[in-house]
Short mmCIF file of C-alpha atoms in Angstrom, two decimals:
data_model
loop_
_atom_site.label_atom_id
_atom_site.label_comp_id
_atom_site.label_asym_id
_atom_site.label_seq_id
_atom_site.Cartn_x
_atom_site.Cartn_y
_atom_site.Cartn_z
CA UNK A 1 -1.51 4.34 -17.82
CA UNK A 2 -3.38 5.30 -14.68
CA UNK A 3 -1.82 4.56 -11.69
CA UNK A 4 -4.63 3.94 -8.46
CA UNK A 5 -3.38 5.82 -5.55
CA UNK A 6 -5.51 4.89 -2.30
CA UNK A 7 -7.42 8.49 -0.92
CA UNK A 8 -7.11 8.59 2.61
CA UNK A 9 -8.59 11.05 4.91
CA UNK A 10 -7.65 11.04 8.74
CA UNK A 11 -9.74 12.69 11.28
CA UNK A 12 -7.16 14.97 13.09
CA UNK A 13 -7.68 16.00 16.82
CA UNK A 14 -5.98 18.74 18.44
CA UNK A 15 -6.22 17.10 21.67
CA UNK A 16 -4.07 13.28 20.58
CA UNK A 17 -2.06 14.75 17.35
CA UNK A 18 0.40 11.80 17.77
CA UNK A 19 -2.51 9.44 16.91
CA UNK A 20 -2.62 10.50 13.00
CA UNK A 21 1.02 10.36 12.85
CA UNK A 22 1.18 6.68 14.06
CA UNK A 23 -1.92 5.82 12.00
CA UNK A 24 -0.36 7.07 8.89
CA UNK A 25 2.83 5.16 9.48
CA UNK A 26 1.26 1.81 10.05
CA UNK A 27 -0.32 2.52 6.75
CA UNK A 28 2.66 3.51 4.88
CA UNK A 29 4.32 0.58 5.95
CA UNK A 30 2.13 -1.83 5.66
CA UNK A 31 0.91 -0.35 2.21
CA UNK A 32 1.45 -2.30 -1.34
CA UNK A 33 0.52 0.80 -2.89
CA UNK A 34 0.33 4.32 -3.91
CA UNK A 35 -1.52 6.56 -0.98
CA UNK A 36 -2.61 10.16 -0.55
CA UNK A 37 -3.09 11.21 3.10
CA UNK A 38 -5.68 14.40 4.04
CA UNK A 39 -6.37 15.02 7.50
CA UNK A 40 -9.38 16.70 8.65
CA UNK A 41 -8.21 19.50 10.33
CA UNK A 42 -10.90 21.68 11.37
CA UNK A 43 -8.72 24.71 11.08
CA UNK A 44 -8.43 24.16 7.72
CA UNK A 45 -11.61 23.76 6.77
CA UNK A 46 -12.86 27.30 7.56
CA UNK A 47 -15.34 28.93 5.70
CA UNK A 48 -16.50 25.63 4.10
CA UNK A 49 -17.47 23.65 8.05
CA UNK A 50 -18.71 25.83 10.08
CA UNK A 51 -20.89 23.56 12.19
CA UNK A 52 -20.57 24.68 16.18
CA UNK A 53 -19.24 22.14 18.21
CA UNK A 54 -21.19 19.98 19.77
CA UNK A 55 -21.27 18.52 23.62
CA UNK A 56 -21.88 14.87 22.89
CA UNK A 57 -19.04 15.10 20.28
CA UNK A 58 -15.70 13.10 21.44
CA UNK A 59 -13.56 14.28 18.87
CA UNK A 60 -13.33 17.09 16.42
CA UNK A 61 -13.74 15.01 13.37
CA UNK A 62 -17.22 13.51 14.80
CA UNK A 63 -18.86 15.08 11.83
CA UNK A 64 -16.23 16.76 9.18
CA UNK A 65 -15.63 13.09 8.39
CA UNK A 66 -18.94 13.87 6.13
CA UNK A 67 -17.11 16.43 4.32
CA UNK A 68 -15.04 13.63 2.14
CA UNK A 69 -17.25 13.22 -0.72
CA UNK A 70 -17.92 17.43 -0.91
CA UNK A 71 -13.62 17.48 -1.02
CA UNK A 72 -13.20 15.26 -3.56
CA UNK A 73 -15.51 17.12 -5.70
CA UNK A 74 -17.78 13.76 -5.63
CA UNK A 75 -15.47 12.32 -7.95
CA UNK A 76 -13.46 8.75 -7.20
CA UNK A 77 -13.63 6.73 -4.28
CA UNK A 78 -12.17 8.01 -0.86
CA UNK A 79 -11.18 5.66 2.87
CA UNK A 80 -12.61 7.91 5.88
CA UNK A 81 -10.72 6.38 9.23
CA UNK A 82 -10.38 7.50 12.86
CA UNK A 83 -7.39 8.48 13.75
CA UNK A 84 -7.23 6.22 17.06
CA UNK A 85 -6.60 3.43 14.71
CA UNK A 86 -3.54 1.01 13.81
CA UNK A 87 -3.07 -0.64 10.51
CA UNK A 88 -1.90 -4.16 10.76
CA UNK A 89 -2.49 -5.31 7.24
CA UNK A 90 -2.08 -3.73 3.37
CA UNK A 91 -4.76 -0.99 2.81
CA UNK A 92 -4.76 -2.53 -0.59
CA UNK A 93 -6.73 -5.44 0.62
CA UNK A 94 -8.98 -2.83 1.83
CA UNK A 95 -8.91 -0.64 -1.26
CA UNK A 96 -9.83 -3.32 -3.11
CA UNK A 97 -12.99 -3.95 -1.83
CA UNK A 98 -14.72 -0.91 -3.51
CA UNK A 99 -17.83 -1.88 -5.24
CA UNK A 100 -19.60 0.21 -7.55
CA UNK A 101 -22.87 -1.22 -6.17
CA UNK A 102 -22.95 0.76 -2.95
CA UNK A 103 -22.40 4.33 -2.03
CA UNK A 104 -20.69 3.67 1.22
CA UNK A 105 -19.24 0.61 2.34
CA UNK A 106 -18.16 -0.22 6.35
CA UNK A 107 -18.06 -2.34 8.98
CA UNK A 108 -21.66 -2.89 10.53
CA UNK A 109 -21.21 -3.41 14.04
CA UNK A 110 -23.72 -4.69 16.16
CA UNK A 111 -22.71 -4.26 20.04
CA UNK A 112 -23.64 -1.74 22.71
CA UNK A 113 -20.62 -0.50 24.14
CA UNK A 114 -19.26 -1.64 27.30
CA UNK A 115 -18.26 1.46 29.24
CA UNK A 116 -20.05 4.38 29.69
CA UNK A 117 -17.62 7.14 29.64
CA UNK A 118 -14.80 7.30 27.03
CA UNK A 119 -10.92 9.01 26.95
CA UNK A 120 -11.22 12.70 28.60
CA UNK A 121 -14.36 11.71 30.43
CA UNK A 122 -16.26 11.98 27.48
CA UNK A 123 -19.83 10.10 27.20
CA UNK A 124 -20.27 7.07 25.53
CA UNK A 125 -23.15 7.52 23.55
CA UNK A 126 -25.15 4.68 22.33
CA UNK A 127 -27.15 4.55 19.01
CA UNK A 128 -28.06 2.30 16.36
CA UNK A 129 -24.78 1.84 13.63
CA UNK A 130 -22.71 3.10 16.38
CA UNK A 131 -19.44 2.70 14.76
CA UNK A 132 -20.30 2.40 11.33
CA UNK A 133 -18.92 5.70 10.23
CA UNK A 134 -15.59 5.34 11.90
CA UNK A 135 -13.64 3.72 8.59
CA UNK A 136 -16.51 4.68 5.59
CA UNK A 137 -15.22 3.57 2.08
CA UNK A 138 -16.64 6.67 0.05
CA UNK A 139 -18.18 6.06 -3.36
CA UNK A 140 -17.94 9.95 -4.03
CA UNK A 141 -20.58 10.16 -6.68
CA UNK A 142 -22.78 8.09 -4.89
CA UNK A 143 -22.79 10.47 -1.91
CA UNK A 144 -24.08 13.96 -3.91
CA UNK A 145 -26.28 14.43 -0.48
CA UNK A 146 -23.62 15.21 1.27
CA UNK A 147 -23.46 19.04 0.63
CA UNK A 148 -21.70 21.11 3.06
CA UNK A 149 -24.78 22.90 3.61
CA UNK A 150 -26.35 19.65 4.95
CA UNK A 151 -23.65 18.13 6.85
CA UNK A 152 -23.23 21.80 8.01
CA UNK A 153 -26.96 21.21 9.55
CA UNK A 154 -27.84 18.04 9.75
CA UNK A 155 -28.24 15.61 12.98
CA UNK A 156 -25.22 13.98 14.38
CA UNK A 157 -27.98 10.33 14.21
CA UNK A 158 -28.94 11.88 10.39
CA UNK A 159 -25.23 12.21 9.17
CA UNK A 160 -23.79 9.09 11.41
CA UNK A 161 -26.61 6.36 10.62
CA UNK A 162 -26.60 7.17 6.80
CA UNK A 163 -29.88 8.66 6.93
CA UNK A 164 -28.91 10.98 3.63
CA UNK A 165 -29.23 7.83 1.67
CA UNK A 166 -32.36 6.89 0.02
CA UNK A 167 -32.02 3.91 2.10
CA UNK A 168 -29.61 0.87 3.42
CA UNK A 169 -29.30 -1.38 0.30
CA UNK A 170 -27.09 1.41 -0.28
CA UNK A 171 -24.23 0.63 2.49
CA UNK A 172 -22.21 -2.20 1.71
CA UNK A 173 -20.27 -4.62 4.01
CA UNK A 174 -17.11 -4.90 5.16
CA UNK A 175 -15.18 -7.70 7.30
CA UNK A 176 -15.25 -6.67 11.08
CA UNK A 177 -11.15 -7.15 10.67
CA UNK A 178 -10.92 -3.64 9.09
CA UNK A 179 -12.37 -2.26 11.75
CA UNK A 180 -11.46 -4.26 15.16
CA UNK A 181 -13.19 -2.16 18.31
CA UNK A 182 -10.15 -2.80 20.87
CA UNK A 183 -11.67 -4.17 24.34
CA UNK A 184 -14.97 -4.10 22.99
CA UNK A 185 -14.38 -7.43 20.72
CA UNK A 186 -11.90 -10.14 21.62
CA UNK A 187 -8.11 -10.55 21.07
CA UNK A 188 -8.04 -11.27 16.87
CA UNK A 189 -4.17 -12.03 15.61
CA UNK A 190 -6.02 -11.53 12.31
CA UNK A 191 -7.29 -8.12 12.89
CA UNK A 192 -5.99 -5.70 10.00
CA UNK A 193 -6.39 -2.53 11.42
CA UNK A 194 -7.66 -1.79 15.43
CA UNK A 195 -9.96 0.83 16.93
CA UNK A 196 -8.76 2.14 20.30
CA UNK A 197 -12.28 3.40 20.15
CA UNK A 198 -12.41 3.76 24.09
CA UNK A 199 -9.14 5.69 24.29
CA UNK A 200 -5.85 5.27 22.30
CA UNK A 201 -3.12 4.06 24.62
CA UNK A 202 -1.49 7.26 24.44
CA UNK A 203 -3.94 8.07 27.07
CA UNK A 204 -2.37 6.74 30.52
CA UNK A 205 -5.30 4.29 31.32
CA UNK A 206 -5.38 2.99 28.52
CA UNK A 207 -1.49 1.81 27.49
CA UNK A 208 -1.86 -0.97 28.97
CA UNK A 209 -4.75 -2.64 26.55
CA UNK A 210 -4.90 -4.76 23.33
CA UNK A 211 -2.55 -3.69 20.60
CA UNK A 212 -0.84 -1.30 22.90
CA UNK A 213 2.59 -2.82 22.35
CA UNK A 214 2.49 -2.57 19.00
CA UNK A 215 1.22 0.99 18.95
CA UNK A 216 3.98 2.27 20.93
CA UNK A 217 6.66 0.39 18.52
CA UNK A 218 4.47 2.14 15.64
CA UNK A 219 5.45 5.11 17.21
CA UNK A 220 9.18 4.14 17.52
CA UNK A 221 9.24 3.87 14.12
CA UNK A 222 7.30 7.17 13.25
CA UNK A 223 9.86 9.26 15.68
CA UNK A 224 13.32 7.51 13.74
CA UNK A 225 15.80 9.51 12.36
CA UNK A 226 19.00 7.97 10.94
CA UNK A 227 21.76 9.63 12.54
CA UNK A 228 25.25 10.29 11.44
CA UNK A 229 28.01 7.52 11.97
CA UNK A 230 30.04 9.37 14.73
#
């Protein structure tokens, strides 16, 4: 019998390490099913990304998030996400959305973001798909393009609007829900998993925003450890 386990990889950032943590346990949680977590942690990844950093970049994972398909030897199906994200629903739903038809699937945004700087003073940088490649549904085999020569050297627009694909009919849709941009789209009860794409509220301006609440009781629950009956 084979058993489907859910491949996750997490963009990890040196600079808000408590945002995997949380992400992973809202997952776990929430989760129906068997998953696998990997972050991207560019330490790790010596020797096969070696791409220099770049200015515009507002987190270390902007582009080793391409490196999925080359990991999983471009076998299977893998779930790229941010790590400034909460799961609110069962990434089973989510998992079972794969469709054999596409080689990526995601949430295609269509907004121009409302602020111009992001957490850290960063710049907001507008494009077209902005967004799209923050939670990517990887159809490995689909995605041979993705060599780690190439996403070693290619554009940041090349690698985040899909432009390795022979074209879009190749990037299937997913509801907005699994990928909720937090202040940039309205209050939804039915979101299933939020973006703090601004800034997660682990950053002081931004604890106060959508979702915050339940981030920081996400976090409660990461941190517990059942103690010893004195």
């Amino acid at each position: 019998m084979s058993i489907d386990v859910a491949r996750v990889f997490i963009g990890f950032d040196t600079k808000e390490v408590i945002a995997y943590h949380v992400l992973c346990q809202s997952i776990l949680e929430n989760s129906t099913m068997p998953v696998e977590f990997s972050p991207l942690v560019l330490s790790n990844l010596k020797g096969v990304f070696d791409r220099e950093r770049n200015s515009l970049q507002s987190t270390e994972f902007s582009f080793s998030r391409f490196m999925v398909p080359a990991l999983c030897d471009y076998q299977g199906w893998a779930l790229f996400m941010d790590c400034d994200m909460l799961m609110r629903a069962d990434i089973a739903e989510l998992w079972a959305l794969r469709d054999e038809r596409y080689a990526v699937q995601c949430v295609k945004h269509d907004y121009t973001p409302k602020v111009e700087t992001k957490f850290l003073g960063q710049t907001q940088t507008k494009y077209e798909k902005k967004n799209w490649s923050s939670v990517i549904l990887f159809n490995n085999a689909k995605c041979r393009a993705l060599t780690p020569d190439y996403v070693n050297t290619a554009t940041g627009l090349q690698l985040h609007q899909f432009k390795w694909l022979e074209g879009d009919e190749n990037i299937g849709e997913i509801p907005a829900e699994w990928n909720w941009l937090v202040n940039e789209y309205d209050h939804n009860d039915d979101a299933k998993n939020v973006h703090f794409t601004d800034g997660g509220p682990y950053f002081e301006e931004y604890k106060n925003d959508d979702y915050a609440d339940e981030w920081f009781a996400a976090r409660e629950r990461t941190l517990f450890v059942q103690q010893r009956a004195g």
